[in-house]
């Protein structure tokens, strides 16, 4: 090959190219560079090493079950069980006693009423004295009744007590009938209105309604055993034709109700 035919490559004007690169570097704005590692994260930034922040989670301690509450519940259960058992025993005993003795309530009646004094004095007070005959019947075959002291018997008209008294102490045996004659006396102050009401009642209806109330402490005898003291409460409704002293008084109607309390 001819050496003259080789293509010659001429270098470009380096001076103009360098000038252009310098001009581009001058004109372009400078952008601040961001460090790859944040400040303070490298060991050379700070000589002290602080531990990383950790979030503290509060620990909730659960209380163990209280033994006291358990003991209280157990005590309450035992108490209720004992009470229930006691009620069952009392009910069973009462049922057995009822089957063995077959108790019946006593019966009472007012047989006679006599007024020995029924006077209105000059100072408007009423003095009254009644003689009452009461019949008490005990229908039981195996039950006796002890009538104790501290009884009260009274006669009332429309909420006003006319006279008071008490029953004697006695024992009423099996299937026994006892007739009691009781004297009642009393005094009522400011009785003008009461006398007027009695007179109007007698004129309009021909009867005077009276209430006889008895509160009697008794003790029941079952066989050879005496029970605790209870109270007989008797209320009798009487319809009489008049309240004249020393006069025959007819009892038109009589009914008694009986109950007992502890």
Coordinates of C-alpha atoms in Angstrom, one line a residue, residues 70-260:
X70 CA -64.1 -16.9 99.1
X71 CA -64.4 -17.4 102.8
X72 CA -67.3 -15.0 103.1
X73 CA -69.2 -16.7 100.3
X74 CA -68.6 -20.1 101.9
X75 CA -69.8 -18.8 105.2
X76 CA -72.9 -17.4 103.6
X77 CA -73.7 -20.6 101.8
X78 CA -73.3 -22.6 105.1
X79 CA -75.5 -20.2 106.9
X80 CA -78.3 -20.3 104.3
X81 CA -78.1 -24.1 104.2
X82 CA -78.4 -24.3 108.0
X83 CA -81.4 -21.9 108.0
X84 CA -83.1 -23.9 105.3
X85 CA -82.4 -27.1 107.2
X86 CA -83.8 -25.6 110.4
X87 CA -87.0 -24.5 108.6
X88 CA -87.4 -28.0 107.2
X89 CA -86.9 -29.5 110.7
X90 CA -89.4 -27.1 112.3
X91 CA -91.9 -27.7 109.5
X92 CA -91.5 -31.5 109.9
X93 CA -91.9 -31.3 113.6
X94 CA -95.0 -29.1 113.3
X95 CA -96.5 -31.5 110.8
X96 CA -95.9 -34.5 113.1
X97 CA -97.4 -32.7 116.1
X98 CA -100.5 -31.7 114.0
X99 CA -101.0 -35.3 113.0
X100 CA -100.6 -36.6 116.5
X101 CA -102.7 -34.1 118.4
X102 CA -105.0 -32.7 115.7
X103 CA -105.5 -29.3 117.4
X104 CA -108.6 -27.2 117.0
X105 CA -109.1 -23.5 117.8
X106 CA -111.1 -22.7 121.0
X107 CA -114.6 -21.4 120.5
X108 CA -116.2 -18.4 122.4
X109 CA -119.7 -17.0 122.6
X110 CA -121.4 -14.2 124.5
X111 CA -124.4 -15.7 126.3
X112 CA -125.7 -12.8 128.4
X113 CA -125.2 -9.1 128.9
X114 CA -126.6 -7.2 131.8
X115 CA -126.1 -3.5 132.6
X116 CA -126.1 -2.5 136.2
X117 CA -125.0 1.0 135.7
X118 CA -125.2 3.4 132.8
X119 CA -125.6 7.0 134.0
X120 CA -124.6 10.4 132.7
X121 CA -123.4 12.6 135.6
X122 CA -123.7 16.3 135.9
X123 CA -120.1 16.9 134.6
X124 CA -121.0 15.1 131.3
X125 CA -119.1 11.9 132.2
X126 CA -120.6 8.4 131.6
X127 CA -120.3 5.7 134.2
X128 CA -121.0 2.2 133.0
X129 CA -121.0 -1.3 134.6
X130 CA -121.6 -4.4 132.5
X131 CA -122.0 -8.0 133.6
X132 CA -121.0 -10.3 130.8
X133 CA -121.3 -14.1 130.6
X134 CA -118.8 -15.7 128.3
X135 CA -118.7 -19.4 127.3
X136 CA -115.3 -20.8 126.3
X137 CA -115.1 -24.3 124.7
X138 CA -112.1 -26.4 124.2
X139 CA -112.9 -29.1 121.5
X140 CA -109.5 -30.8 121.6
X141 CA -109.0 -34.3 122.8
X142 CA -105.3 -34.0 123.6
X143 CA -104.7 -30.3 124.0
X144 CA -105.2 -28.3 127.2
X145 CA -105.2 -24.5 127.6
X146 CA -103.7 -22.5 130.5
X147 CA -105.3 -19.0 130.7
X148 CA -102.6 -16.8 132.3
X149 CA -102.9 -13.5 134.0
X150 CA -102.7 -10.1 132.3
X151 CA -105.8 -10.4 130.2
X152 CA -107.9 -7.5 129.0
X153 CA -111.5 -7.4 128.0
X154 CA -113.4 -4.3 126.9
X155 CA -116.7 -3.2 125.4
X156 CA -116.7 -0.6 122.6
X157 CA -119.2 1.5 120.8
X158 CA -118.1 3.3 117.5
X159 CA -114.5 3.6 118.6
X160 CA -115.2 4.6 122.2
X161 CA -114.4 2.3 125.1
X162 CA -117.3 2.0 127.5
X163 CA -115.9 -0.4 130.1
X164 CA -113.0 -2.7 130.8
X165 CA -112.1 -5.7 132.9
X166 CA -110.1 -9.0 132.9
X167 CA -110.6 -12.7 132.8
X168 CA -109.6 -15.0 135.7
X169 CA -106.7 -17.4 135.6
X170 CA -107.7 -21.0 135.0
X171 CA -106.8 -24.2 133.2
X172 CA -109.2 -25.6 130.6
X173 CA -108.8 -29.4 130.0
X174 CA -109.6 -31.6 127.1
X175 CA -113.1 -31.2 125.6
X176 CA -114.0 -28.8 128.4
X177 CA -116.6 -26.0 128.4
X178 CA -116.1 -23.2 130.9
X179 CA -118.7 -20.4 131.7
X180 CA -117.2 -17.1 132.9
X181 CA -119.0 -14.3 134.5
X182 CA -117.0 -11.1 134.1
X183 CA -117.8 -7.6 135.5
X184 CA -116.6 -4.7 133.4
X185 CA -116.7 -1.1 134.5
X186 CA -115.5 2.2 133.1
X187 CA -116.0 6.0 132.8
X188 CA -116.1 8.1 129.7
X189 CA -115.5 11.9 129.8
X190 CA -117.5 14.4 127.7
X191 CA -120.1 11.8 126.8
X192 CA -122.9 14.1 125.7
X193 CA -122.2 13.4 122.0
X194 CA -121.9 9.7 122.7
X195 CA -125.3 9.5 124.5
X196 CA -127.0 11.4 121.6
X197 CA -125.5 9.0 119.1
X198 CA -126.7 6.0 121.1
X199 CA -130.2 7.3 121.3
X200 CA -130.4 8.1 117.6
X201 CA -129.0 4.7 116.7
X202 CA -131.7 3.0 118.8
X203 CA -134.5 5.1 117.4
X204 CA -133.5 4.6 113.8
X205 CA -132.5 0.9 113.7
X206 CA -133.8 -0.6 116.9
X207 CA -130.4 -2.0 117.7
X208 CA -127.1 -0.8 119.2
X209 CA -124.0 -2.4 117.8
X210 CA -121.3 -3.2 120.3
X211 CA -117.8 -4.7 120.0
X212 CA -116.3 -6.9 122.7
X213 CA -112.5 -7.4 122.5
X214 CA -110.4 -9.9 124.5
X215 CA -106.6 -10.2 124.7
X216 CA -105.7 -13.3 126.7
X217 CA -102.2 -14.7 127.3
X218 CA -102.3 -18.5 127.2
X219 CA -100.0 -21.5 127.2
X220 CA -100.9 -24.6 125.2
X221 CA -100.3 -28.0 126.8
X222 CA -99.6 -30.9 124.4
X223 CA -99.7 -34.1 126.3
X224 CA -97.2 -33.5 129.2
X225 CA -95.4 -30.5 127.5
X226 CA -96.2 -26.8 127.9
X227 CA -95.5 -24.7 124.9
X228 CA -94.4 -21.0 125.0
X229 CA -96.9 -18.3 125.8
X230 CA -99.0 -16.9 123.1
X231 CA -101.9 -14.5 123.0
X232 CA -105.5 -15.2 122.1
X233 CA -107.3 -12.3 120.5
X234 CA -111.1 -12.5 120.4
X235 CA -113.4 -10.0 118.8
X236 CA -117.2 -10.4 119.1
X237 CA -119.8 -8.3 117.4
X238 CA -123.0 -7.8 119.5
X239 CA -126.3 -6.3 118.4
X240 CA -128.4 -5.4 121.5
X241 CA -131.8 -3.8 121.7
X242 CA -131.0 -1.2 124.4
X243 CA -128.5 -0.2 127.0
X244 CA -130.9 0.7 129.9
X245 CA -129.6 -0.1 133.4
X246 CA -131.4 -2.9 135.3
X247 CA -133.4 -3.8 132.3
X248 CA -133.6 -7.1 130.3
X249 CA -131.2 -6.8 127.3
X250 CA -131.7 -9.0 124.3
X251 CA -128.8 -10.0 122.2
X252 CA -130.1 -9.9 118.7
X253 CA -127.0 -11.1 117.0
X254 CA -123.6 -12.4 118.1
X255 CA -120.5 -13.5 116.2
X256 CA -116.9 -13.9 117.4
X257 CA -113.6 -14.1 115.5
X258 CA -110.5 -15.7 117.0
X259 CA -106.8 -15.6 116.2
X260 CA -103.5 -15.9 118.2

